Amino acid sequence: MQEYYQMTDQQAREAVNGTSQPLTDDQVRKNQEKFGPNELVEEKKKSVVQIFFEQFKDFLVIILIAAAIISGILDDLESAIVILIVITINAILGTVQTVKAEQSLSSLKAMSAPEAKVLRGGKVIKIPSRDVTVGDQVFLEAGDSVPADGRLLENAGLKIDESALTGESLGVEKDMDPIEGQAALGDRLNMVYSGSFVTYGRGSFLVTSIGMNTEVGKIATLLKTTSEKQTPLQANLDSFGKKLSILILAFCALLFGISVYRGESAGDAFLFAVALAVAAIPEALSSIVTIVLSFGTQKMAKEHAIIRKLQAVEGLGSVSVICSDKTGTLTQNKMTVEDYYVDGTRIPAADIDISQPSQMQLLRDSMLCNDSAIAEGKEIGDPTETALINLGLKLDCSYETVRGQYPRFSEIPFDSDRKLMSTCHVIDGTSLMVTKGAVDVLLKRISHIQENGQRREFTEADREKIEAQNMEFSKDGLRVLAFAYKEIPEGFSPGFDDEKDFTFLGLIAMMDPPREESMGAVAECISAGIKPVMITGDHKITAAAIAKRIGILKDENEACEGAVIDSMSDEELKDFVEKISVYARVSPEHKIRIVRAWQDKDNIVAMTGDGVNDAPALKQADIGVAMGITGSEVSKDAASMVLTDDNFATIVKAVENGRNIYQNIKNSIQFLLSGNFGAILAVLYASITALPVPFAPVHLLFINLLTDSLPAIALGLEPHNPDLMNEKPRPARESILTKSFLGRIGIGGLSIGITTMAAFLIGYHGVFTAAGEGSALLGSTMAFGTLCTARLFHGFNCKSNKPVVFTSRVFNNPYLIGAFLLGLVLITVVLMVPGLHEIFKVQTLTLSQLFTVYGLAFINIPVIQLIKKIMTIKK
Ligand code: ATP
């Protein structure tokens, strides 16, 4: 059979669709049913049951199972049952957490799934790439990823990066001609392949295969489900957790030795040592991080920031520089034409008169050298260009009529490096190349000027006049495009080198007002110690005018053109970047150098990007931010965060969320570790002073299971602290376990440990009771109650590093209040319901004993709050 690349485009269409016509909607549906979704099949996901059983592989769980078996053998059936219940509940919790985290990640992935432009029902529409089917006509432009394999139907200078398939890193120039004989993949110039992306040009292709039948599908066979790598924080905590576990196991082994030496039965001593290990080892550390991160990313998605890489959430918390595009991110990207400059005169858009030949010519050219369109009232394409066709519609001169009259026969598409765009048309019998672009760039290529219907040589005086006019527009914050044309031979297909010797026609100036939220967001950045930097392809004066309006720039000296940094060494650039807030006329390579320079100064940099050439800068930045609405597929793929509203203020909000999430994780960990430390201190004290062991194994398991995890998770969901954006960014390399953090854990643990031991001693010696009523069991009951309740109270202490418990903030986290109340009810039931006493190894407390337990536990709040107060004042 003939291969598609050996056929003409029409032959290919007939071979695939059976007709030379595009698919009808009905055929599309049939093909979708027949060929299935356009997806690479992922390895089967683990089932919930598998995830459940995986929870039992954990080292600690294995120890617990061993402990349950030993308890059973030792005839301590209750303990064995409790341990088994604990293990099962723990496994259920672990399963729920894992499944939830996975669901949240895959829903985030779905939100940023790639899209493709296809012809359906005679119109070009955007659909999810997975819905593309065989026979579809897909449209491509710079920045798009190719969603399926296919044969080209149209080609306007397409260059495609096929490195993922062929390893060839240079963009391949495409060609429409059929190829004779066999050709290797990289040589099939009239074909495009899934997994590659468009670096330049425009075109469309007929889909010949999708999903697993594409070339990349054949190589990939089964894609491994890309499980998210551990974030630095998770890795950091995991390794800390492992070291801590070893230390705790050693301590427990020692304790076991001492108990046996003192004459306790080896079985009991073993069970206790195991329970202590389980209670003290913070096995929940990294799963707390996962849960808090996954809740956090869901919240961020609702606030228009989709996280593509979990690491980004942590990074966001320490962002110290945000480099943002201007157009669309800081501004509204709703452009309207304000002024014309033609025949040497400035004309407001409202006064344009299309009966004047030059004005009509400028309007006509602005619609011809233009790829935008309006379909069903919706603007499709670059807002700079839609502004131009909107002006035509206002003047009763439709772009469709003009384009119908003078069809395009060749073109050189726009790219932000060249800052020019050219199209070729036959106008009144003459072949013309019409070009528009940045004023400074185009002026360098002008040899003639048209004025009042006359074409003459371009003089220095003309240049100065146009530059002065450009300056005037730019100072008003207007974006200016220059227009020029030149005669070309009939049917000529121009290249980059032909973009010269033009005749200047005029300027069009348009307004793109700043977004209303930009000013507030910039001010918030500054008070949060974050430097906002504007990086734009636009003119320096325009950029500076807008930057001044939104507060990014104070002094004109803080603005420079990208070219200035070309001559600088990296070392010089490092000092230079600190003085600059606005970079204009920037090309994508400048962006990378600017990011690196800031990073070399130990900054964490967020950088926005939308174009095809922005991908390297987005990858280089610590947080690459792509635009969900206007961004290219390639930039979205390279980014770690995608904004669904393209808005600068959303980045600032994401930073705030990042800071909050990090602080909440820290608070959870502080809660877990200080509670565990308190328990160890109590046991240690008892062991040193030769007192009976203060807890039964079941106590520790109960605390570990019920009063540990829930408040820790609740702390992870703590609402934003209002001071969050008044603090400096967290140093990038700061480990979570700072001295002050460990200090807080130590103090919390000490306080909990002391109150717990006090409770034990009160019960043991029978203080507040009739003489002789004290016993080891009473002591142990009170110690258990106090440790458990103290940890619940301590949850409130861990809400903030500041003393906030005696403020209204104490009630702002309903999850924490819920976890507290649930824990309190459970421990009270265990202490007060006689039927449970056998299982939980406690004795009934009198009311005064119960309140002693509550009181001792509560003491932890004023004590820790006072210490926090003193520490805040000292700062
Ligand atoms: P930002 O980087 O903030 O998004 P930008 O949109 O101005 O800014 P580019 O799209 O790279 O950046 O445009 C750079 C310059 O190229 C613009 O200032 C303008 O002069 C010119 N330009 C932009 N769009 C077009 C276009 N469609 N055709 C011709 N020239 C254009």
PDB file of N, CA and C in Angstrom, residues 344-386:
ATOM      1  N   GLY A 344       1.652  61.865   7.705  1.00  0.00           N
ATOM      2  CA  GLY A 344       2.303  62.812   8.607  1.00  0.00           C
ATOM      3  C   GLY A 344       1.380  63.421   9.650  1.00  0.00           C
ATOM      4  N   THR A 345       0.165  62.881   9.824  1.00  0.00           N
ATOM      5  CA  THR A 345      -0.771  63.470  10.788  1.00  0.00           C
ATOM      6  C   THR A 345      -1.297  62.410  11.752  1.00  0.00           C
ATOM      7  N   ARG A 346      -1.484  62.834  13.022  1.00  0.00           N
ATOM      8  CA  ARG A 346      -2.091  61.943  14.022  1.00  0.00           C
ATOM      9  C   ARG A 346      -3.606  62.084  13.939  1.00  0.00           C
ATOM     10  N   ILE A 347      -4.305  60.961  13.797  1.00  0.00           N
ATOM     11  CA  ILE A 347      -5.767  61.010  13.674  1.00  0.00           C
ATOM     12  C   ILE A 347      -6.389  60.090  14.724  1.00  0.00           C
ATOM     13  N   PRO A 348      -7.230  60.613  15.597  1.00  0.00           N
ATOM     14  CA  PRO A 348      -7.886  59.736  16.566  1.00  0.00           C
ATOM     15  C   PRO A 348      -8.746  58.685  15.846  1.00  0.00           C
ATOM     16  N   ALA A 349      -8.832  57.497  16.407  1.00  0.00           N
ATOM     17  CA  ALA A 349      -9.554  56.394  15.741  1.00  0.00           C
ATOM     18  C   ALA A 349     -10.983  56.787  15.394  1.00  0.00           C
ATOM     19  N   ALA A 350     -11.594  57.605  16.279  1.00  0.00           N
ATOM     20  CA  ALA A 350     -12.986  57.986  16.054  1.00  0.00           C
ATOM     21  C   ALA A 350     -13.148  58.854  14.796  1.00  0.00           C
ATOM     22  N   ASP A 351     -12.050  59.502  14.373  1.00  0.00           N
ATOM     23  CA  ASP A 351     -12.162  60.446  13.239  1.00  0.00           C
ATOM     24  C   ASP A 351     -11.652  59.868  11.928  1.00  0.00           C
ATOM     25  N   ILE A 352     -11.405  58.571  11.898  1.00  0.00           N
ATOM     26  CA  ILE A 352     -10.839  58.018  10.658  1.00  0.00           C
ATOM     27  C   ILE A 352     -11.865  58.105   9.524  1.00  0.00           C
ATOM     28  N   ASP A 353     -11.349  58.471   8.370  1.00  0.00           N
ATOM     29  CA  ASP A 353     -12.230  58.673   7.214  1.00  0.00           C
ATOM     30  C   ASP A 353     -11.765  57.738   6.097  1.00  0.00           C
ATOM     31  N   ILE A 354     -12.558  56.686   5.843  1.00  0.00           N
ATOM     32  CA  ILE A 354     -12.062  55.694   4.878  1.00  0.00           C
ATOM     33  C   ILE A 354     -12.271  56.130   3.423  1.00  0.00           C
ATOM     34  N   SER A 355     -12.820  57.319   3.268  1.00  0.00           N
ATOM     35  CA  SER A 355     -12.870  57.812   1.889  1.00  0.00           C
ATOM     36  C   SER A 355     -11.508  58.412   1.515  1.00  0.00           C
ATOM     37  N   GLN A 356     -10.662  58.632   2.515  1.00  0.00           N
ATOM     38  CA  GLN A 356      -9.289  59.100   2.254  1.00  0.00           C
ATOM     39  C   GLN A 356      -8.428  57.895   1.876  1.00  0.00           C
ATOM     40  N   PRO A 357      -7.791  57.894   0.703  1.00  0.00           N
ATOM     41  CA  PRO A 357      -7.077  56.695   0.246  1.00  0.00           C
ATOM     42  C   PRO A 357      -6.024  56.165   1.224  1.00  0.00           C
ATOM     43  N   SER A 358      -5.199  57.055   1.829  1.00  0.00           N
ATOM     44  CA  SER A 358      -4.134  56.536   2.707  1.00  0.00           C
ATOM     45  C   SER A 358      -4.722  55.875   3.947  1.00  0.00           C
ATOM     46  N   GLN A 359      -5.781  56.514   4.477  1.00  0.00           N
ATOM     47  CA  GLN A 359      -6.391  55.949   5.687  1.00  0.00           C
ATOM     48  C   GLN A 359      -7.032  54.603   5.371  1.00  0.00           C
ATOM     49  N   MET A 360      -7.693  54.539   4.211  1.00  0.00           N
ATOM     50  CA  MET A 360      -8.308  53.272   3.794  1.00  0.00           C
ATOM     51  C   MET A 360      -7.228  52.207   3.598  1.00  0.00           C
ATOM     52  N   GLN A 361      -6.115  52.635   2.977  1.00  0.00           N
ATOM     53  CA  GLN A 361      -5.026  51.678   2.705  1.00  0.00           C
ATOM     54  C   GLN A 361      -4.464  51.115   4.018  1.00  0.00           C
ATOM     55  N   LEU A 362      -4.300  51.989   5.010  1.00  0.00           N
ATOM     56  CA  LEU A 362      -3.747  51.531   6.290  1.00  0.00           C
ATOM     57  C   LEU A 362      -4.728  50.555   6.969  1.00  0.00           C
ATOM     58  N   LEU A 363      -6.013  50.920   6.898  1.00  0.00           N
ATOM     59  CA  LEU A 363      -7.018  50.040   7.491  1.00  0.00           C
ATOM     60  C   LEU A 363      -7.027  48.684   6.761  1.00  0.00           C
ATOM     61  N   ARG A 364      -6.996  48.726   5.448  1.00  0.00           N
ATOM     62  CA  ARG A 364      -7.021  47.498   4.643  1.00  0.00           C
ATOM     63  C   ARG A 364      -5.798  46.619   4.969  1.00  0.00           C
ATOM     64  N   ASP A 365      -4.620  47.243   4.964  1.00  0.00           N
ATOM     65  CA  ASP A 365      -3.406  46.460   5.228  1.00  0.00           C
ATOM     66  C   ASP A 365      -3.416  45.862   6.631  1.00  0.00           C
ATOM     67  N   SER A 366      -3.998  46.625   7.577  1.00  0.00           N
ATOM     68  CA  SER A 366      -4.001  46.122   8.956  1.00  0.00           C
ATOM     69  C   SER A 366      -4.924  44.899   9.081  1.00  0.00           C
ATOM     70  N   MET A 367      -5.851  44.738   8.129  1.00  0.00           N
ATOM     71  CA  MET A 367      -6.725  43.563   8.191  1.00  0.00           C
ATOM     72  C   MET A 367      -6.190  42.407   7.336  1.00  0.00           C
ATOM     73  N   LEU A 368      -5.375  42.778   6.340  1.00  0.00           N
ATOM     74  CA  LEU A 368      -4.799  41.723   5.490  1.00  0.00           C
ATOM     75  C   LEU A 368      -3.621  41.043   6.186  1.00  0.00           C
ATOM     76  N   CYS A 369      -2.743  41.867   6.755  1.00  0.00           N
ATOM     77  CA  CYS A 369      -1.555  41.321   7.433  1.00  0.00           C
ATOM     78  C   CYS A 369      -1.990  40.975   8.854  1.00  0.00           C
ATOM     79  N   ASN A 370      -2.830  39.964   8.979  1.00  0.00           N
ATOM     80  CA  ASN A 370      -3.553  39.751  10.231  1.00  0.00           C
ATOM     81  C   ASN A 370      -4.154  38.345  10.198  1.00  0.00           C
ATOM     82  N   ASP A 371      -3.979  37.574  11.279  1.00  0.00           N
ATOM     83  CA  ASP A 371      -4.503  36.202  11.298  1.00  0.00           C
ATOM     84  C   ASP A 371      -5.763  36.058  12.147  1.00  0.00           C
ATOM     85  N   SER A 372      -6.206  37.158  12.743  1.00  0.00           N
ATOM     86  CA  SER A 372      -7.350  37.036  13.658  1.00  0.00           C
ATOM     87  C   SER A 372      -8.665  36.900  12.912  1.00  0.00           C
ATOM     88  N   ALA A 373      -9.657  36.449  13.655  1.00  0.00           N
ATOM     89  CA  ALA A 373     -10.987  36.337  13.062  1.00  0.00           C
ATOM     90  C   ALA A 373     -12.002  36.448  14.191  1.00  0.00           C
ATOM     91  N   ILE A 374     -13.254  36.595  13.813  1.00  0.00           N
ATOM     92  CA  ILE A 374     -14.321  36.599  14.821  1.00  0.00           C
ATOM     93  C   ILE A 374     -15.321  35.532  14.394  1.00  0.00           C
ATOM     94  N   ALA A 375     -15.513  34.532  15.260  1.00  0.00           N
ATOM     95  CA  ALA A 375     -16.469  33.468  14.923  1.00  0.00           C
ATOM     96  C   ALA A 375     -17.511  33.404  16.020  1.00  0.00           C
ATOM     97  N   GLU A 376     -18.763  33.434  15.648  1.00  0.00           N
ATOM     98  CA  GLU A 376     -19.896  33.423  16.576  1.00  0.00           C
ATOM     99  C   GLU A 376     -19.704  34.451  17.692  1.00  0.00           C
ATOM    100  N   GLY A 377     -19.292  35.645  17.303  1.00  0.00           N
ATOM    101  CA  GLY A 377     -19.117  36.729  18.271  1.00  0.00           C
ATOM    102  C   GLY A 377     -17.866  36.596  19.121  1.00  0.00           C
ATOM    103  N   LYS A 378     -17.092  35.513  18.920  1.00  0.00           N
ATOM    104  CA  LYS A 378     -15.897  35.296  19.746  1.00  0.00           C
ATOM    105  C   LYS A 378     -14.655  35.682  18.980  1.00  0.00           C
ATOM    106  N   GLU A 379     -13.760  36.405  19.627  1.00  0.00           N
ATOM    107  CA  GLU A 379     -12.524  36.805  18.948  1.00  0.00           C
ATOM    108  C   GLU A 379     -11.535  35.649  18.989  1.00  0.00           C
ATOM    109  N   ILE A 380     -10.978  35.308  17.838  1.00  0.00           N
ATOM    110  CA  ILE A 380      -9.993  34.223  17.797  1.00  0.00           C
ATOM    111  C   ILE A 380      -8.686  34.815  17.305  1.00  0.00           C
ATOM    112  N   GLY A 381      -7.640  34.681  18.102  1.00  0.00           N
ATOM    113  CA  GLY A 381      -6.333  35.159  17.672  1.00  0.00           C
ATOM    114  C   GLY A 381      -5.751  36.184  18.622  1.00  0.00           C
ATOM    115  N   ASP A 382      -4.641  36.763  18.201  1.00  0.00           N
ATOM    116  CA  ASP A 382      -3.886  37.701  19.009  1.00  0.00           C
ATOM    117  C   ASP A 382      -4.681  39.001  19.198  1.00  0.00           C
ATOM    118  N   PRO A 383      -4.873  39.455  20.456  1.00  0.00           N
ATOM    119  CA  PRO A 383      -5.670  40.664  20.692  1.00  0.00           C
ATOM    120  C   PRO A 383      -5.150  41.896  19.941  1.00  0.00           C
ATOM    121  N   THR A 384      -3.822  41.943  19.692  1.00  0.00           N
ATOM    122  CA  THR A 384      -3.291  43.078  18.918  1.00  0.00           C
ATOM    123  C   THR A 384      -3.971  43.085  17.548  1.00  0.00           C
ATOM    124  N   GLU A 385      -4.128  41.914  17.001  1.00  0.00           N
ATOM    125  CA  GLU A 385      -4.711  41.824  15.663  1.00  0.00           C
ATOM    126  C   GLU A 385      -6.231  41.936  15.688  1.00  0.00           C
ATOM    127  N   THR A 386      -6.865  41.406  16.739  1.00  0.00           N
ATOM    128  CA  THR A 386      -8.343  41.538  16.776  1.00  0.00           C
ATOM    129  C   THR A 386      -8.717  43.009  16.908  1.00  0.00           C
TER     130      THR A 386
END
